[in-house]
Coordinates of C-alpha atoms and ligand atoms in Angstrom, one line a residue:
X196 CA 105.0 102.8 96.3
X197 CA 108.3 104.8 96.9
X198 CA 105.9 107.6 97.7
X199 CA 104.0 106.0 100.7
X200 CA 107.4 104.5 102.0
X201 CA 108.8 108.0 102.0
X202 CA 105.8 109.0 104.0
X203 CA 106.8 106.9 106.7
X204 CA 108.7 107.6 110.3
X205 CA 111.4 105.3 110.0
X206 CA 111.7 106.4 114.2
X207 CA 108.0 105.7 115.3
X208 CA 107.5 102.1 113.7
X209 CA 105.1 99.5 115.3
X210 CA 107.5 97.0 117.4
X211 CA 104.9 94.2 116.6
X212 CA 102.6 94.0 113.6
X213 CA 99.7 91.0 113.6
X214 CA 97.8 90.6 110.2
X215 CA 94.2 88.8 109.8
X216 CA 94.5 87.4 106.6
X217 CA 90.9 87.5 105.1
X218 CA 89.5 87.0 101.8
X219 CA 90.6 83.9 100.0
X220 CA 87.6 82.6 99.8
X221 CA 85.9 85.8 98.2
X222 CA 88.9 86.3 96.3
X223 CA 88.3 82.7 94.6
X224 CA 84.5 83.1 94.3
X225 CA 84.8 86.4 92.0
X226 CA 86.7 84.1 89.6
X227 CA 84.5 81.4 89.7
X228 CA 87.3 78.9 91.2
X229 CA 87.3 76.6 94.0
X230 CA 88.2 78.3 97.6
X231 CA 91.0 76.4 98.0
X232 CA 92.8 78.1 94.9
X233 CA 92.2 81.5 96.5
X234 CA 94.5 79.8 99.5
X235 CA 96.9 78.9 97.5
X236 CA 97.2 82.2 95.2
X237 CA 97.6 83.9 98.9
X238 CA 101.2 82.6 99.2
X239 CA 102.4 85.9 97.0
X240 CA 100.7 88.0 99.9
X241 CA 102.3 86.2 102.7
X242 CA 106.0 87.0 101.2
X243 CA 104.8 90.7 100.7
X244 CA 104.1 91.1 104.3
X245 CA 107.5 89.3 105.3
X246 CA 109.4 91.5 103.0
X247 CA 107.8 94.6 104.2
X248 CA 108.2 93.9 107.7
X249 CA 112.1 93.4 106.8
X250 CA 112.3 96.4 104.6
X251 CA 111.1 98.4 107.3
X252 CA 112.7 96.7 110.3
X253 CA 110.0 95.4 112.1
X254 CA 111.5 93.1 114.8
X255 CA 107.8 91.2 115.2
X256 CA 104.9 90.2 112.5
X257 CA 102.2 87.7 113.3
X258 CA 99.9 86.4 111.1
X259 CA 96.2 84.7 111.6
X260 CA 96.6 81.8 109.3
X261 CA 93.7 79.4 110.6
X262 CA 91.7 79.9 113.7
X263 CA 90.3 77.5 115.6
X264 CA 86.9 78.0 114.5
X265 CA 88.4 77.2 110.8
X266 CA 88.2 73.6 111.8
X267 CA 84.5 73.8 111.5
X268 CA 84.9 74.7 107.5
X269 CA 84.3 71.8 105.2
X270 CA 86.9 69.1 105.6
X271 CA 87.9 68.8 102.0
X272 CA 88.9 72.9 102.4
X273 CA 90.6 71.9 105.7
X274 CA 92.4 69.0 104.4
X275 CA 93.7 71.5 101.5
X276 CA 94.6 74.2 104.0
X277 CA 97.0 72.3 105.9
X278 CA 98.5 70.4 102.8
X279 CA 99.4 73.9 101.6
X280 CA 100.6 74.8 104.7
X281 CA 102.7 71.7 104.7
X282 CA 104.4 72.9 101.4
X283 CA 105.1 76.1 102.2
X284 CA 107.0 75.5 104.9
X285 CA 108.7 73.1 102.5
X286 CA 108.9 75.9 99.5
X287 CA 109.8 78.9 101.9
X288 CA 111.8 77.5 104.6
X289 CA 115.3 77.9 102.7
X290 CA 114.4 81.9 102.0
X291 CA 113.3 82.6 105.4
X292 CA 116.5 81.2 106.3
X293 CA 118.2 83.6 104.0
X294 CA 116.4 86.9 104.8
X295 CA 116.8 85.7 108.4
X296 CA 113.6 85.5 110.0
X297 CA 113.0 83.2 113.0
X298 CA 109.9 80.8 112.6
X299 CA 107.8 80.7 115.9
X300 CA 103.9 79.4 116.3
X301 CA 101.3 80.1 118.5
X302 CA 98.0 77.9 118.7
X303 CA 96.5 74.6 119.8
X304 CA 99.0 72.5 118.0
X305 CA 97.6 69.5 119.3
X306 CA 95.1 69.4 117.1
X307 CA 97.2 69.8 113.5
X308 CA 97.6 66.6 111.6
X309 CA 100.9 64.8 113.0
X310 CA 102.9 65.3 109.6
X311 CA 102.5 69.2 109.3
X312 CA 103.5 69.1 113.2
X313 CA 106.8 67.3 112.2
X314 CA 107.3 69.6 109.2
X315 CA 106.6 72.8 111.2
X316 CA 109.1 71.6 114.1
X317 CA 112.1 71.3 111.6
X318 CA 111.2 74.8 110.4
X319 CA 111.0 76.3 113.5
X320 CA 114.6 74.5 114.7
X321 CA 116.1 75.6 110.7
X322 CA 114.8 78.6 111.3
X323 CA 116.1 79.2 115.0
X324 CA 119.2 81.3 114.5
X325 CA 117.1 84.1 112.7
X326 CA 117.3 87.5 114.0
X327 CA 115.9 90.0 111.6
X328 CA 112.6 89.3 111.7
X329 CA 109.9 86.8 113.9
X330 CA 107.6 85.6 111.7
X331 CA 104.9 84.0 114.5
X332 CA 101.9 81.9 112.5
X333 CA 98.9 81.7 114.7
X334 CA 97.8 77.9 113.5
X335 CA 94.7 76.8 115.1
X336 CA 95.1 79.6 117.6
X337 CA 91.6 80.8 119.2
X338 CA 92.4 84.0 121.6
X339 CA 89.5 82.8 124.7
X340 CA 91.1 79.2 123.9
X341 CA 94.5 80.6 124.9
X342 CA 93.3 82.4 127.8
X343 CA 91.3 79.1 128.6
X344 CA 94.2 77.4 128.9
X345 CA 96.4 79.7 130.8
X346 CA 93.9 79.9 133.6
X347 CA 93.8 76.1 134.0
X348 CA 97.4 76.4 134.0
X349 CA 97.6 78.8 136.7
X350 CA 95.2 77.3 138.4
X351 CA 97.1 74.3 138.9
X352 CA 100.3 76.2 140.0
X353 CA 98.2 77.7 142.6
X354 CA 96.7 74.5 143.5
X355 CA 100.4 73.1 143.7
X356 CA 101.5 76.1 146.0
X357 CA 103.6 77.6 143.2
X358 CA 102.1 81.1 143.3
X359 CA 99.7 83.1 145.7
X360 CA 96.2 83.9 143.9
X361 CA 97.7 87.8 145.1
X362 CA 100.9 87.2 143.0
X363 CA 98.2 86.8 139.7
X364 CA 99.0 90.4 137.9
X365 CA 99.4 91.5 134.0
X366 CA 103.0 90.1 134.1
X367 CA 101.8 86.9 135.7
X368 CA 99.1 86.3 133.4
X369 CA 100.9 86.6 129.7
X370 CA 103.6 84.6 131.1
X371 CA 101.1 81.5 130.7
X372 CA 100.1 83.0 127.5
X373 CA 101.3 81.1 123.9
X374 CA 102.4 84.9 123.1
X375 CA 103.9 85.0 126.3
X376 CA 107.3 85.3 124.1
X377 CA 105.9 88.3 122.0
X378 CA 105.4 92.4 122.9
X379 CA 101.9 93.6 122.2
X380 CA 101.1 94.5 119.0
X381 CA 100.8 97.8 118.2
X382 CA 99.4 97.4 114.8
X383 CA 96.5 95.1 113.8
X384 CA 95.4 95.0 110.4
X385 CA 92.4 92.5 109.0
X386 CA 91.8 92.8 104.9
X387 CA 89.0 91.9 102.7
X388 CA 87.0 94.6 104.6
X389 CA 85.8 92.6 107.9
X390 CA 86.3 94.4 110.9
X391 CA 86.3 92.3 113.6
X392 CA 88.7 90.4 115.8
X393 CA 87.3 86.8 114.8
X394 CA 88.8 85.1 118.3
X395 CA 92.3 86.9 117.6
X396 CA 94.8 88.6 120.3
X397 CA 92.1 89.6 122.4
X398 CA 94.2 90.0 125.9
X399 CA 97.1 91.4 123.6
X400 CA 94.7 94.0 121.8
X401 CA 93.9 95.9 124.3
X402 CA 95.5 99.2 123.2
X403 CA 96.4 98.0 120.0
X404 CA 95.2 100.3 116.5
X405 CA 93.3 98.4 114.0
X406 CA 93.6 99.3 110.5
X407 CA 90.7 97.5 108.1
X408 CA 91.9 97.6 104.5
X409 CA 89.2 96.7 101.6
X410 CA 91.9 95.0 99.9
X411 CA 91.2 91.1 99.7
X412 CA 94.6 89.1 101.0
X413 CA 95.3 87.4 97.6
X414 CA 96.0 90.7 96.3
X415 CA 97.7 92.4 99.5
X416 CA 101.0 93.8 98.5
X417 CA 104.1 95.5 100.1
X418 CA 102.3 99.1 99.8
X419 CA 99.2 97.8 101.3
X420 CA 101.2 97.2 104.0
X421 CA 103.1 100.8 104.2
X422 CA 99.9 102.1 103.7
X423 CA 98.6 100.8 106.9
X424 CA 101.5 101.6 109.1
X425 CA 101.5 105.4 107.4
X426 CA 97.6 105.3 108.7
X427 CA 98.7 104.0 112.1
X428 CA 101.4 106.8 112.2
X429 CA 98.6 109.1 112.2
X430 CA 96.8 108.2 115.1
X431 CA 97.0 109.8 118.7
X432 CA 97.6 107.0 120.8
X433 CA 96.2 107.3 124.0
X434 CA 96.5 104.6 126.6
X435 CA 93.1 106.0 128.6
X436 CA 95.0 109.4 129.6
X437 CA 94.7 112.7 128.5
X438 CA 97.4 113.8 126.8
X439 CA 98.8 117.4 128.0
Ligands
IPE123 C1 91.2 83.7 105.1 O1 90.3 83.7 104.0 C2 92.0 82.5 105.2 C3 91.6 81.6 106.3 C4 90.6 81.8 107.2 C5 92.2 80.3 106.4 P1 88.9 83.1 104.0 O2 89.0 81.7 103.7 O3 88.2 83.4 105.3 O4 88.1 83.9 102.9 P2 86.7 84.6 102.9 O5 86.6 85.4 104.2 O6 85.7 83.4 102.9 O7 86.6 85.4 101.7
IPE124 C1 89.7 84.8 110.7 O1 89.0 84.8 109.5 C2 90.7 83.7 110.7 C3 91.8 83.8 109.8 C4 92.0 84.8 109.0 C5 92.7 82.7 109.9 P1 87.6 84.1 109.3 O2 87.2 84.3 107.9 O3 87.7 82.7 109.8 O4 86.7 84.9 110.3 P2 85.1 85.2 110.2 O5 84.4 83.9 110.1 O6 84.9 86.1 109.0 O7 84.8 86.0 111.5
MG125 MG1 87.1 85.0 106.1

């Protein structure tokens, strides 16, 4: 591990690193136990990710936790989901506190059950004085549903004489968006071997590098993470130009 950290460019870090978490389920199967347990065995991976981001001072890390697709899974698996999530935030709250990271959430949260709402409001107010690190959970967040919704919302500030359809650009646009608060991330990395988006980030990805690690999430670790940012340090980042 201290070999890959060395490897690293402590001055060309990723600002903003998102994460899909993938591979609980799989992770669960190949032990013959129920999915929900490869959930809940995830929480180790979630505090590797955290701590890495600190370690390497990475202001921004994001992580897919439940899409909004995810509601279709079976409702027992759903009900599970957000009763872990509900004591997490419950387990973890008082550490994140201490390593000071900032709770924020993106997502439809409309739609989560009224007591993890409750529970994820005092976190993100406990939370609030945090500067090290924010830690943004994408909680039944869908990427077109966001966009969705930002265009009904500009729609009705043009409809209401607030803004000129000509004053619509980039800047305009993300300023409706839930990650309106966040840079782009410069680092995307999905485990368990899927690579695809799966409805995540897709007007923030546009110039983002994705990194797909075989590595199921249960058992993502710290040098997973080093590993990925090393790979992203090795990429010629472009932006559509040629570079001289
Ligand atoms: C990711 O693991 C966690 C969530 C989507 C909530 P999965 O549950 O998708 O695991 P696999 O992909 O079925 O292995
Ligand atoms: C994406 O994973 C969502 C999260 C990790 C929260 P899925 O497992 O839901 O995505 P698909 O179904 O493989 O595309
Ligand atoms: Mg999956």
């Amino acid at each position: 591990m201290e070999d890959i950290l060395s490897r690293i460019d402590l001055g060309a870090l990723p600002a903003h690193v998102a994460i899909i978490m993938d591979g609980n389920g799989r992770w669960a199967q190949r032990l013959g136990r129920a999915r929900i347990e490869g959930h809940r065995l995830a929480i180790p991976a979630v505090r590797a990710a955290v701590e890495a981001a600190i370690e390497l001072g990475i202001p921004f890390l994001t992580l897919y936790a439940f899409s909004t697709e995810n509601w279709q899974r079976p409702a027992e698996e759903v009900k599970g989901l957000m009763r872990l999530l509900y004591y997490v935030m419950e387990e973890e709250e008082e550490q994140l506190i201490q390593q000071g990271v900032r709770l924020h959430v993106i997502g439809n949260l409309e739609l989560l059950p009224t007591e993890v709402r409750q529970r994820l409001e005092i976190a993100l107010r406990r939370t609030a004085a945090g500067t090290r690190l924010t830690l943004t959970l994408a909680l039944s967040y869908g990427a077109r549903q966001d966009i969705l919704q930002a265009v009904r919302a500009l729609a009705l500030a043009v409809q209401q004489h607030l803004l000129l359809p000509e004053e619509v650009d980039e800047r305009v646009f993300r300023s409706f968006l839930w990650t309106r608060d966040l840079p782009d991330p410069e680092l995307l990395i999905r485990t368990s071997g899927e690579q695809r988006l799966s409805n995540f980030l897709l007007w923030e990805s546009a110039y983002t590098e994705l990194v797909f690690l075989p590595v199921l999430w249960p058992d993502f670790r710290r040098e997973h993470f080093y590993q990925a940012v090393w790979e992203f340090q090795q990429r010629e980042r472009r932006f559509g130009r040629v570079l001289s």
